[in-house]
mmCIF file of C-alpha atoms and ligand atoms in Angstrom:
data_model
loop_
_atom_site.group_PDB
_atom_site.id
_atom_site.type_symbol
_atom_site.label_atom_id
_atom_site.label_comp_id
_atom_site.label_asym_id
_atom_site.label_seq_id
_atom_site.Cartn_x
_atom_site.Cartn_y
_atom_site.Cartn_z
ATOM 1 C CA MET A 1136 209.798 53.582 131.263
ATOM 2 C CA GLY A 1137 213.289 53.137 129.882
ATOM 3 C CA ILE A 1138 215.885 51.230 131.883
ATOM 4 C CA TYR A 1139 218.028 54.356 132.403
ATOM 5 C CA SER A 1140 215.103 56.493 133.577
ATOM 6 C CA GLU A 1141 214.040 53.673 135.942
ATOM 7 C CA LEU A 1142 217.447 54.196 137.581
ATOM 8 C CA GLY A 1143 217.372 57.976 137.334
ATOM 9 C CA VAL A 1144 220.402 58.046 135.023
ATOM 10 C CA GLU A 1145 220.118 60.497 132.162
ATOM 11 C CA PRO A 1146 221.661 59.503 128.805
ATOM 12 C CA VAL A 1147 224.073 62.075 127.387
ATOM 13 C CA ILE A 1148 224.989 63.032 123.851
ATOM 14 C CA ASN A 1149 228.592 61.931 123.460
ATOM 15 C CA ALA A 1150 230.321 64.632 121.417
ATOM 16 C CA ALA A 1151 233.728 63.684 122.861
ATOM 17 C CA GLY A 1152 234.613 60.423 121.084
ATOM 18 C CA THR A 1153 235.314 56.838 122.145
ATOM 19 C CA TYR A 1154 235.797 57.622 125.833
ATOM 20 C CA THR A 1155 235.304 54.657 128.144
ATOM 21 C CA VAL A 1156 233.966 56.915 130.913
ATOM 22 C CA LEU A 1157 231.003 57.741 128.660
ATOM 23 C CA GLY A 1158 230.446 54.171 127.515
ATOM 24 C CA GLY A 1159 233.050 54.079 124.746
ATOM 25 C CA SER A 1160 231.026 53.308 121.651
ATOM 26 C CA ARG A 1161 227.654 51.951 120.557
ATOM 27 C CA MET A 1162 227.216 48.355 119.495
ATOM 28 C CA SER A 1163 225.285 47.814 116.274
ATOM 29 C CA ALA A 1164 221.882 46.105 116.298
ATOM 30 C CA GLU A 1165 223.591 43.131 114.620
ATOM 31 C CA THR A 1166 226.157 42.840 117.428
ATOM 32 C CA ILE A 1167 223.494 43.121 120.138
ATOM 33 C CA ALA A 1168 221.396 40.454 118.397
ATOM 34 C CA ALA A 1169 224.434 38.152 118.145
ATOM 35 C CA MET A 1170 225.110 38.574 121.885
ATOM 36 C CA ALA A 1171 221.460 37.941 122.791
ATOM 37 C CA GLU A 1172 221.535 34.779 120.686
ATOM 38 C CA ALA A 1173 224.812 33.664 122.275
ATOM 39 C CA ALA A 1174 223.291 34.057 125.739
ATOM 40 C CA GLN A 1175 220.537 31.500 124.981
ATOM 41 C CA ASP A 1176 222.685 28.402 124.684
ATOM 42 C CA PHE A 1177 225.428 26.676 126.633
ATOM 43 C CA VAL A 1178 228.640 25.910 124.800
ATOM 44 C CA LEU A 1179 232.040 24.539 125.725
ATOM 45 C CA ILE A 1180 233.909 27.793 126.371
ATOM 46 C CA ARG A 1181 237.282 26.435 125.252
ATOM 47 C CA ASP A 1182 235.746 25.196 122.019
ATOM 48 C CA LEU A 1183 234.102 28.593 121.420
ATOM 49 C CA GLN A 1184 237.390 30.387 122.167
ATOM 50 C CA THR A 1185 239.312 28.242 119.684
ATOM 51 C CA LYS A 1186 236.803 28.947 116.903
ATOM 52 C CA VAL A 1187 236.349 32.660 117.678
ATOM 53 C CA HIS A 1188 240.098 33.247 117.926
ATOM 54 C CA ALA A 1189 240.808 31.463 114.629
ATOM 55 C CA GLU A 1190 238.027 33.347 112.849
ATOM 56 C CA ILE A 1191 239.090 36.772 114.205
ATOM 57 C CA ALA A 1192 242.714 36.004 113.267
ATOM 58 C CA ARG A 1193 241.585 35.256 109.704
ATOM 59 C CA LEU A 1194 239.415 38.389 109.499
ATOM 60 C CA THR A 1195 242.241 40.608 110.782
ATOM 61 C CA ARG A 1196 244.955 38.922 108.632
ATOM 62 C CA ASN A 1197 246.855 37.691 111.674
ATOM 63 C CA GLU A 1198 248.431 34.434 112.703
ATOM 64 C CA ALA A 1199 246.518 34.407 115.973
ATOM 65 C CA ALA A 1200 244.006 36.387 118.017
ATOM 66 C CA TYR A 1201 242.770 36.365 121.612
ATOM 67 C CA VAL A 1202 239.677 37.957 123.136
ATOM 68 C CA SER A 1203 240.146 39.439 126.614
ATOM 69 C CA ASN A 1204 237.873 41.732 128.597
ATOM 70 C CA GLY A 1205 239.753 44.892 127.617
ATOM 71 C CA ALA A 1206 243.004 46.150 126.147
ATOM 72 C CA ALA A 1207 244.373 46.781 129.654
ATOM 73 C CA THR A 1208 243.725 43.133 130.538
ATOM 74 C CA GLY A 1209 245.384 42.173 127.269
ATOM 75 C CA LEU A 1210 248.508 44.026 128.339
ATOM 76 C CA TYR A 1211 248.504 42.265 131.721
ATOM 77 C CA LEU A 1212 248.163 38.851 130.071
ATOM 78 C CA ALA A 1213 250.761 39.624 127.407
ATOM 79 C CA VAL A 1214 253.327 40.581 130.044
ATOM 80 C CA ALA A 1215 252.478 37.407 131.995
ATOM 81 C CA ALA A 1216 253.039 35.403 128.793
ATOM 82 C CA ALA A 1217 256.381 37.178 128.287
ATOM 83 C CA VAL A 1218 257.414 36.269 131.855
ATOM 84 C CA GLU A 1219 256.422 32.627 131.261
ATOM 85 C CA ARG A 1220 258.425 32.602 128.028
ATOM 86 C CA LEU A 1221 261.498 34.027 129.738
ATOM 87 C CA ARG A 1222 261.342 31.780 132.790
ATOM 88 C CA GLY A 1223 260.615 28.693 130.694
ATOM 89 C CA LYS A 1224 257.859 27.357 132.932
ATOM 90 C CA ARG A 1225 254.105 27.766 133.305
ATOM 91 C CA PHE A 1226 253.055 31.130 134.727
ATOM 92 C CA TYR A 1227 250.920 29.109 137.145
ATOM 93 C CA ASP A 1228 254.113 27.709 138.726
ATOM 94 C CA ILE A 1229 256.099 30.932 138.726
ATOM 95 C CA THR A 1230 256.723 32.553 142.114
ATOM 96 C CA ARG A 1231 256.329 36.208 142.961
ATOM 97 C CA GLU A 1232 260.138 36.492 143.228
ATOM 98 C CA GLU A 1233 260.550 35.120 139.717
ATOM 99 C CA VAL A 1234 258.187 37.774 138.353
ATOM 100 C CA VAL A 1235 259.717 40.640 140.308
ATOM 101 C CA CYS A 1236 263.182 40.132 138.823
ATOM 102 C CA CYS A 1237 261.762 40.439 135.275
ATOM 103 C CA ASN A 1238 261.826 43.796 133.569
ATOM 104 C CA VAL A 1239 259.854 45.340 130.736
ATOM 105 C CA VAL A 1240 261.830 47.831 128.679
ATOM 106 C CA MET A 1241 259.979 50.925 127.477
ATOM 107 C CA PHE A 1242 260.563 54.503 126.463
ATOM 108 C CA ARG A 1243 259.903 56.929 129.309
ATOM 109 C CA ALA A 1244 257.813 58.956 126.840
ATOM 110 C CA HIS A 1245 255.460 55.980 126.595
ATOM 111 C CA ARG A 1246 254.620 55.736 130.304
ATOM 112 C CA ASN A 1247 250.873 56.150 130.778
ATOM 113 C CA PRO A 1248 248.148 55.220 133.267
ATOM 114 C CA TYR A 1249 247.177 52.088 131.313
ATOM 115 C CA ASP A 1250 250.660 50.588 131.721
ATOM 116 C CA LEU A 1251 250.186 50.440 135.525
ATOM 117 C CA VAL A 1252 249.051 46.837 135.041
ATOM 118 C CA ILE A 1253 252.688 45.890 134.328
ATOM 119 C CA GLY A 1254 253.692 46.971 137.837
ATOM 120 C CA HIS A 1255 250.654 45.259 139.329
ATOM 121 C CA LEU A 1256 251.663 41.985 137.725
ATOM 122 C CA GLY A 1257 254.969 42.521 139.524
ATOM 123 C CA ALA A 1258 257.425 43.153 136.683
ATOM 124 C CA GLN A 1259 259.800 46.126 136.791
ATOM 125 C CA TYR A 1260 259.646 49.064 134.445
ATOM 126 C CA ARG A 1261 262.994 49.662 132.778
ATOM 127 C CA GLU A 1262 262.458 53.157 131.427
ATOM 128 C CA ILE A 1263 264.854 54.531 128.849
ATOM 129 C CA ALA A 1264 265.451 57.920 127.182
ATOM 130 C CA PHE A 1265 263.785 61.202 128.054
ATOM 131 C CA PRO A 1266 260.293 62.328 127.105
ATOM 132 C CA ASN A 1267 261.554 65.256 125.039
ATOM 133 C CA ILE A 1268 263.739 65.975 122.015
ATOM 134 C CA ILE A 1269 266.846 67.227 123.795
ATOM 135 C CA LEU A 1270 268.592 63.867 123.894
ATOM 136 C CA PRO A 1271 266.794 61.574 121.421
ATOM 137 C CA PRO A 1272 267.181 57.843 122.117
ATOM 138 C CA THR A 1273 269.572 55.860 119.914
ATOM 139 C CA PRO A 1274 269.186 52.207 118.871
ATOM 140 C CA ASP A 1275 272.145 51.538 121.187
ATOM 141 C CA ASP A 1276 270.256 52.877 124.206
ATOM 142 C CA LEU A 1277 267.536 50.334 123.581
ATOM 143 C CA ALA A 1278 269.944 47.464 122.875
ATOM 144 C CA ARG A 1279 271.872 48.191 126.097
ATOM 145 C CA ALA A 1280 268.693 48.278 128.204
ATOM 146 C CA ILE A 1281 267.733 44.731 127.233
ATOM 147 C CA ASP A 1282 269.337 42.090 129.452
ATOM 148 C CA GLY A 1283 268.809 38.493 130.515
ATOM 149 C CA ASN A 1284 265.878 39.490 132.737
ATOM 150 C CA THR A 1285 264.007 41.436 130.063
ATOM 151 C CA ALA A 1286 260.691 39.719 129.461
ATOM 152 C CA ALA A 1287 259.398 42.129 126.806
ATOM 153 C CA VAL A 1288 259.711 45.513 125.191
ATOM 154 C CA TYR A 1289 256.567 47.621 125.537
ATOM 155 C CA PHE A 1290 255.569 50.205 122.949
ATOM 156 C CA THR A 1291 252.474 52.354 122.576
ATOM 157 C CA THR A 1292 251.303 53.783 119.286
ATOM 158 C CA THR A 1293 248.919 56.254 120.857
ATOM 159 C CA SER A 1294 249.147 59.838 119.603
ATOM 160 C CA TRP A 1295 249.320 61.590 122.948
ATOM 161 C CA VAL A 1296 252.891 60.632 123.838
ATOM 162 C CA PRO A 1297 255.673 63.239 123.936
ATOM 163 C CA PRO A 1298 258.762 62.832 121.727
ATOM 164 C CA GLY A 1299 261.609 60.657 123.033
ATOM 165 C CA PHE A 1300 261.190 57.199 121.494
ATOM 166 C CA LEU A 1301 262.431 55.243 118.483
ATOM 167 C CA PRO A 1302 260.112 54.282 115.626
ATOM 168 C CA LEU A 1303 258.286 50.973 116.124
ATOM 169 C CA GLU A 1304 260.162 49.300 113.224
ATOM 170 C CA THR A 1305 263.549 50.114 114.791
ATOM 171 C CA THR A 1306 262.318 49.035 118.228
ATOM 172 C CA ILE A 1307 261.116 45.702 116.855
ATOM 173 C CA SER A 1308 264.313 45.000 114.915
ATOM 174 C CA ILE A 1309 266.491 45.610 117.986
ATOM 175 C CA ALA A 1310 264.247 43.542 120.273
ATOM 176 C CA LYS A 1311 264.170 40.706 117.694
ATOM 177 C CA LYS A 1312 267.968 40.616 117.555
ATOM 178 C CA LYS A 1313 267.957 40.180 121.321
ATOM 179 C CA GLY A 1314 265.200 37.549 121.145
ATOM 180 C CA VAL A 1315 262.755 39.594 123.213
ATOM 181 C CA PRO A 1316 259.048 39.917 122.311
ATOM 182 C CA VAL A 1317 257.486 43.322 121.581
ATOM 183 C CA ILE A 1318 254.059 44.154 123.018
ATOM 184 C CA VAL A 1319 252.249 47.058 121.371
ATOM 185 C CA ASP A 1320 249.426 48.978 123.020
ATOM 186 C CA ALA A 1321 247.339 50.257 120.090
ATOM 187 C CA ALA A 1322 244.092 50.313 122.092
ATOM 188 C CA ALA A 1323 242.649 53.427 120.449
ATOM 189 C CA ASN A 1324 244.458 53.200 117.105
ATOM 190 C CA LEU A 1325 241.441 52.197 115.046
ATOM 191 C CA PRO A 1326 240.689 53.561 112.491
ATOM 192 C CA PRO A 1327 242.590 53.126 110.227
ATOM 193 C CA LEU A 1328 241.454 49.564 109.675
ATOM 194 C CA GLU A 1329 244.901 48.492 108.435
ATOM 195 C CA ASN A 1330 246.296 48.867 111.943
ATOM 196 C CA LEU A 1331 244.633 45.536 112.730
ATOM 197 C CA TRP A 1332 247.493 43.905 110.821
ATOM 198 C CA ALA A 1333 250.098 46.680 110.250
ATOM 199 C CA PHE A 1334 251.959 46.292 113.573
ATOM 200 C CA THR A 1335 252.008 42.495 113.498
ATOM 201 C CA GLU A 1336 253.298 42.632 109.904
ATOM 202 C CA MET A 1337 256.161 44.757 111.261
ATOM 203 C CA GLY A 1338 256.918 41.892 113.616
ATOM 204 C CA ALA A 1339 255.210 42.810 116.902
ATOM 205 C CA ASP A 1340 254.447 39.679 118.942
ATOM 206 C CA ALA A 1341 251.272 40.993 120.561
ATOM 207 C CA VAL A 1342 249.171 44.045 119.659
ATOM 208 C CA LEU A 1343 246.311 45.246 121.861
ATOM 209 C CA PHE A 1344 243.113 46.936 120.765
ATOM 210 C CA SER A 1345 240.138 47.958 122.839
ATOM 211 C CA GLY A 1346 236.987 46.102 121.809
ATOM 212 C CA GLY A 1347 234.815 48.842 123.244
ATOM 213 C CA LYS A 1348 236.271 51.792 121.352
ATOM 214 C CA ASP A 1349 235.922 52.186 117.602
ATOM 215 C CA LEU A 1350 235.550 48.450 116.974
ATOM 216 C CA CYS A 1351 232.108 48.935 118.573
ATOM 217 C CA GLY A 1352 232.258 45.575 120.288
ATOM 218 C CA PRO A 1353 231.108 44.975 123.878
ATOM 219 C CA GLN A 1354 232.519 47.508 126.365
ATOM 220 C CA ALA A 1355 234.117 44.745 128.383
ATOM 221 C CA SER A 1356 236.097 43.273 125.518
ATOM 222 C CA GLY A 1357 239.605 43.608 124.165
ATOM 223 C CA LEU A 1358 241.333 42.187 121.132
ATOM 224 C CA MET A 1359 244.882 40.886 121.064
ATOM 225 C CA VAL A 1360 246.448 39.878 117.767
ATOM 226 C CA GLY A 1361 249.934 38.499 117.261
ATOM 227 C CA SER A 1362 252.178 35.535 116.695
ATOM 228 C CA LYS A 1363 250.787 32.055 117.236
ATOM 229 C CA PRO A 1364 253.431 30.817 119.713
ATOM 230 C CA PHE A 1365 253.075 33.955 121.859
ATOM 231 C CA LEU A 1366 249.276 34.004 121.835
ATOM 232 C CA ASP A 1367 249.213 30.281 122.637
ATOM 233 C CA ILE A 1368 250.927 31.175 125.918
ATOM 234 C CA VAL A 1369 248.433 34.012 126.477
ATOM 235 C CA ALA A 1370 245.528 31.608 125.906
ATOM 236 C CA SER A 1371 247.010 29.121 128.390
ATOM 237 C CA ILE A 1372 247.108 31.827 131.096
ATOM 238 C CA GLY A 1373 243.870 33.743 130.349
ATOM 239 C CA PHE A 1374 240.259 32.847 131.146
ATOM 240 C CA PRO A 1375 238.976 30.177 131.827
ATOM 241 C CA ASN A 1376 242.253 28.928 133.324
ATOM 242 C CA TYR A 1377 242.750 29.149 137.088
ATOM 243 C CA GLY A 1378 245.247 31.698 138.328
ATOM 244 C CA ILE A 1379 245.260 35.280 137.084
ATOM 245 C CA GLY A 1380 243.159 34.372 134.048
ATOM 246 C CA ARG A 1381 240.226 33.394 136.237
ATOM 247 C CA MET A 1382 239.772 36.998 137.387
ATOM 248 C CA MET A 1383 239.441 38.166 133.818
ATOM 249 C CA LYS A 1384 236.285 36.442 132.749
ATOM 250 C CA VAL A 1385 235.151 36.776 129.159
ATOM 251 C CA GLY A 1386 231.582 35.579 128.678
ATOM 252 C CA ARG A 1387 230.377 33.844 125.560
ATOM 253 C CA GLU A 1388 228.300 36.969 124.913
ATOM 254 C CA GLU A 1389 231.444 39.139 124.777
ATOM 255 C CA MET A 1390 233.330 36.642 122.626
ATOM 256 C CA ILE A 1391 230.480 36.460 120.131
ATOM 257 C CA GLY A 1392 229.883 40.225 120.378
ATOM 258 C CA LEU A 1393 233.492 41.048 119.552
ATOM 259 C CA TYR A 1394 233.589 38.454 116.769
ATOM 260 C CA SER A 1395 230.463 39.994 115.232
ATOM 261 C CA ALA A 1396 231.821 43.545 115.646
ATOM 262 C CA VAL A 1397 235.171 42.680 114.013
ATOM 263 C CA LYS A 1398 233.371 41.026 111.107
ATOM 264 C CA GLN A 1399 231.345 44.202 110.546
ATOM 265 C CA TYR A 1400 234.369 46.474 111.045
ATOM 266 C CA VAL A 1401 236.495 44.812 108.361
ATOM 267 C CA ASN A 1402 233.575 44.905 105.913
ATOM 268 C CA MET A 1403 232.445 48.423 106.723
ATOM 269 C CA ASP A 1404 232.648 51.300 104.209
ATOM 270 C CA HIS A 1405 235.217 53.387 106.116
ATOM 271 C CA ALA A 1406 235.346 56.084 103.427
ATOM 272 C CA ALA A 1407 231.581 56.605 103.658
ATOM 273 C CA ARG A 1408 231.904 56.973 107.388
ATOM 274 C CA GLU A 1409 234.656 59.612 107.015
ATOM 275 C CA ARG A 1410 232.413 61.484 104.579
ATOM 276 C CA TRP A 1411 229.527 61.343 107.069
ATOM 277 C CA CYS A 1412 231.794 62.876 109.732
ATOM 278 C CA GLU A 1413 232.905 65.651 107.350
ATOM 279 C CA GLU A 1414 229.265 66.363 106.576
ATOM 280 C CA GLN A 1415 228.449 66.660 110.296
ATOM 281 C CA ILE A 1416 231.272 69.175 110.713
ATOM 282 C CA ARG A 1417 230.015 71.178 107.725
ATOM 283 C CA MET A 1418 226.521 71.220 109.241
ATOM 284 C CA LEU A 1419 227.944 72.534 112.506
ATOM 285 C CA SER A 1420 230.052 75.106 110.706
ATOM 286 C CA ASP A 1421 227.118 76.332 108.589
ATOM 287 C CA GLY A 1422 224.751 76.278 111.550
ATOM 288 C CA LEU A 1423 226.983 78.553 113.625
ATOM 289 C CA ALA A 1424 228.303 80.698 110.763
ATOM 290 C CA SER A 1425 226.671 83.882 112.025
ATOM 291 C CA HIS A 1426 227.114 83.221 115.763
ATOM 292 C CA ARG A 1427 228.454 86.253 117.607
ATOM 293 C CA ARG A 1428 230.575 84.373 120.140
ATOM 294 C CA LEU A 1429 231.496 81.053 118.532
ATOM 295 C CA ARG A 1430 233.690 80.130 115.599
ATOM 296 C CA VAL A 1431 233.973 76.609 114.137
ATOM 297 C CA GLU A 1432 237.223 75.144 112.858
ATOM 298 C CA ARG A 1433 237.783 71.706 111.297
ATOM 299 C CA VAL A 1434 240.591 69.766 113.028
ATOM 300 C CA TYR A 1435 242.366 66.703 111.616
ATOM 301 C CA PRO A 1436 243.331 64.131 112.770
ATOM 302 C CA ASN A 1437 241.466 63.763 116.081
ATOM 303 C CA GLU A 1438 242.740 63.514 119.679
ATOM 304 C CA ALA A 1439 243.543 59.817 119.345
ATOM 305 C CA GLY A 1440 245.408 60.379 116.070
ATOM 306 C CA GLN A 1441 242.611 58.645 114.177
ATOM 307 C CA PRO A 1442 242.197 59.791 110.549
ATOM 308 C CA ILE A 1443 238.769 61.301 111.177
ATOM 309 C CA ALA A 1444 238.037 65.000 111.368
ATOM 310 C CA ARG A 1445 236.408 66.737 114.307
ATOM 311 C CA ALA A 1446 235.459 70.335 114.995
ATOM 312 C CA PHE A 1447 236.783 72.868 117.448
ATOM 313 C CA VAL A 1448 234.179 75.393 118.544
ATOM 314 C CA GLU A 1449 236.117 78.407 119.728
ATOM 315 C CA LEU A 1450 234.623 80.821 122.208
ATOM 316 C CA ALA A 1451 235.593 84.499 121.913
ATOM 317 C CA ASP A 1452 237.445 85.469 125.139
ATOM 318 C CA SER A 1453 235.170 88.276 126.128
ATOM 319 C CA PHE A 1454 232.171 85.937 126.378
ATOM 320 C CA GLY A 1455 233.326 83.642 129.163
ATOM 321 C CA SER A 1456 235.533 80.602 129.679
ATOM 322 C CA ALA A 1457 235.658 77.171 128.080
ATOM 323 C CA GLU A 1458 234.374 75.837 131.398
ATOM 324 C CA ASP A 1459 231.250 78.042 131.109
ATOM 325 C CA LEU A 1460 230.588 76.648 127.647
ATOM 326 C CA ARG A 1461 231.158 73.040 128.760
ATOM 327 C CA ASN A 1462 228.900 73.487 131.765
ATOM 328 C CA TYR A 1463 226.204 75.089 129.636
ATOM 329 C CA LEU A 1464 226.227 72.067 127.288
ATOM 330 C CA LEU A 1465 226.001 69.698 130.263
ATOM 331 C CA ALA A 1466 223.398 71.640 132.209
ATOM 332 C CA ASN A 1467 220.605 71.305 129.675
ATOM 333 C CA SER A 1468 218.686 68.208 128.634
ATOM 334 C CA PRO A 1469 219.926 66.020 127.082
ATOM 335 C CA PRO A 1470 223.366 66.846 128.479
ATOM 336 C CA ILE A 1471 225.997 67.200 125.760
ATOM 337 C CA HIS A 1472 229.444 65.939 126.716
ATOM 338 C CA ALA A 1473 232.400 67.638 125.028
ATOM 339 C CA PHE A 1474 235.995 68.289 126.113
ATOM 340 C CA SER A 1475 238.072 71.495 125.965
ATOM 341 C CA GLU A 1476 241.540 69.910 126.194
ATOM 342 C CA GLY A 1477 242.859 73.105 127.713
ATOM 343 C CA ARG A 1478 241.706 75.333 124.885
ATOM 344 C CA GLN A 1479 239.252 78.243 124.773
ATOM 345 C CA GLY A 1480 236.254 76.293 123.458
ATOM 346 C CA VAL A 1481 235.067 72.689 123.023
ATOM 347 C CA PHE A 1482 235.874 69.906 120.583
ATOM 348 C CA ILE A 1483 232.898 68.277 118.864
ATOM 349 C CA ASN A 1484 233.824 64.800 117.632
ATOM 350 C CA PRO A 1485 231.286 63.334 115.200
ATOM 351 C CA MET A 1486 232.625 59.763 115.587
ATOM 352 C CA SER A 1487 230.366 58.884 118.465
ATOM 353 C CA LEU A 1488 227.292 60.805 117.293
ATOM 354 C CA ARG A 1489 224.282 59.296 115.613
ATOM 355 C CA GLU A 1490 222.024 60.784 112.968
ATOM 356 C CA GLY A 1491 220.163 63.793 114.326
ATOM 357 C CA GLU A 1492 222.376 64.487 117.352
ATOM 358 C CA MET A 1493 224.385 67.177 115.543
ATOM 359 C CA THR A 1494 221.130 69.094 115.051
ATOM 360 C CA VAL A 1495 220.595 69.081 118.828
ATOM 361 C CA ILE A 1496 224.189 70.297 119.327
ATOM 362 C CA ILE A 1497 223.745 73.098 116.785
ATOM 363 C CA GLU A 1498 220.495 74.233 118.412
ATOM 364 C CA ARG A 1499 222.090 74.213 121.849
ATOM 365 C CA LEU A 1500 225.194 76.114 120.745
ATOM 366 C CA SER A 1501 223.077 78.595 118.765
ATOM 367 C CA ALA A 1502 221.293 79.556 121.966
ATOM 368 C CA PHE A 1503 224.550 80.146 123.876
HETATM 369 C C1 LIG B 1381 241.615 52.979 126.048
HETATM 370 C C2 LIG B 1381 243.028 52.607 126.162
HETATM 371 C C3 LIG B 1381 243.389 51.456 126.883
HETATM 372 C C4 LIG B 1381 242.407 50.620 127.653
HETATM 373 O O1 LIG B 1381 241.516 49.912 126.842
HETATM 374 P P1 LIG B 1381 240.368 49.023 127.529
HETATM 375 O O2 LIG B 1381 239.842 48.189 126.412
HETATM 376 O O3 LIG B 1381 239.356 49.991 128.055
HETATM 377 O O4 LIG B 1381 240.992 48.226 128.603
HETATM 378 C C5 LIG B 1381 244.731 51.123 126.943
HETATM 379 N N1 LIG B 1381 245.670 51.867 126.323
HETATM 380 C C6 LIG B 1381 245.367 52.975 125.605
HETATM 381 C C7 LIG B 1381 246.450 53.730 124.930
HETATM 382 C C8 LIG B 1381 244.029 53.393 125.505
HETATM 383 O O5 LIG B 1381 243.723 54.491 124.811
#
């Protein structure tokens, strides 16, 4: 009996993408083997961290890297490092009051549920501009918002933000002039591979990626890349140090797992993978070509702004709602998980599918 059936949990076909609530992504056999091997022996954690961080920095063309247990944790630690830098003393010795008077400047359009960790650390959000195009922010708006209590400027490169922010380059140049670090949340911005170094080359001090999304590392891992002085502070606050870092344990299995995953990711044939995804969409399109109720459309880029195509399967109005179609896909075995995103149909994202699963999806949709 499989471990999931022992627990009465049924595996689903993930046609949605790298969604954490579905498990994010699949580790490769090589990554799983590396983690299993790592679990067999004891090592000095600080020694392992030093080596893993240096090696990941080299692989990702960065000055420094840090492995946390998620991009959200990375953001929390990066803001703590920014507070330490501003206050000029160890985060360990900083009082609650000294954190609370720090602010993090960000565009209102960039507010999102992942940034809640900034408030939980205790820093204030200094939101600027409006999340629309009526009154676009000027470089002056940003410059004026930064004051002596600004620990960092926060920026997210995710695709689902509304208009109302300056480009990252402009944001970085203004923050640099004021001597304030820029923290970039790029958790789901892989692919393209180049993003692993593009934002740091622009001058960002810390850039966060999820280890459990397209990097296909362990679910409970996150990658931070950035400048050496800034990430040295992060490393002095994060696990295994006492204080906030102690709550954010990163096991040797996760460190090795993410190291292995990054190594594979930078050496992977990304063009071949894009072609595979296109082929899956063609299969779906051909398979449903004569369907009476459904029509397949190729959509590019995907919901996360990643340069990979996905398909939208549109349901003709007279044959029910998107919810009916979603429920139908979930109600049969194996359940197929796909999102509607408010449209009349479902999106089928090939990124998280494995060989053969598209055939199951085509058969299921054919019978609808
Ligand atoms: C997924 C995501 C995160 C969180 O990443 P974890 O590695 O799961 O902590 C943060 N920010 C954005 C924009 C994301 O898409």
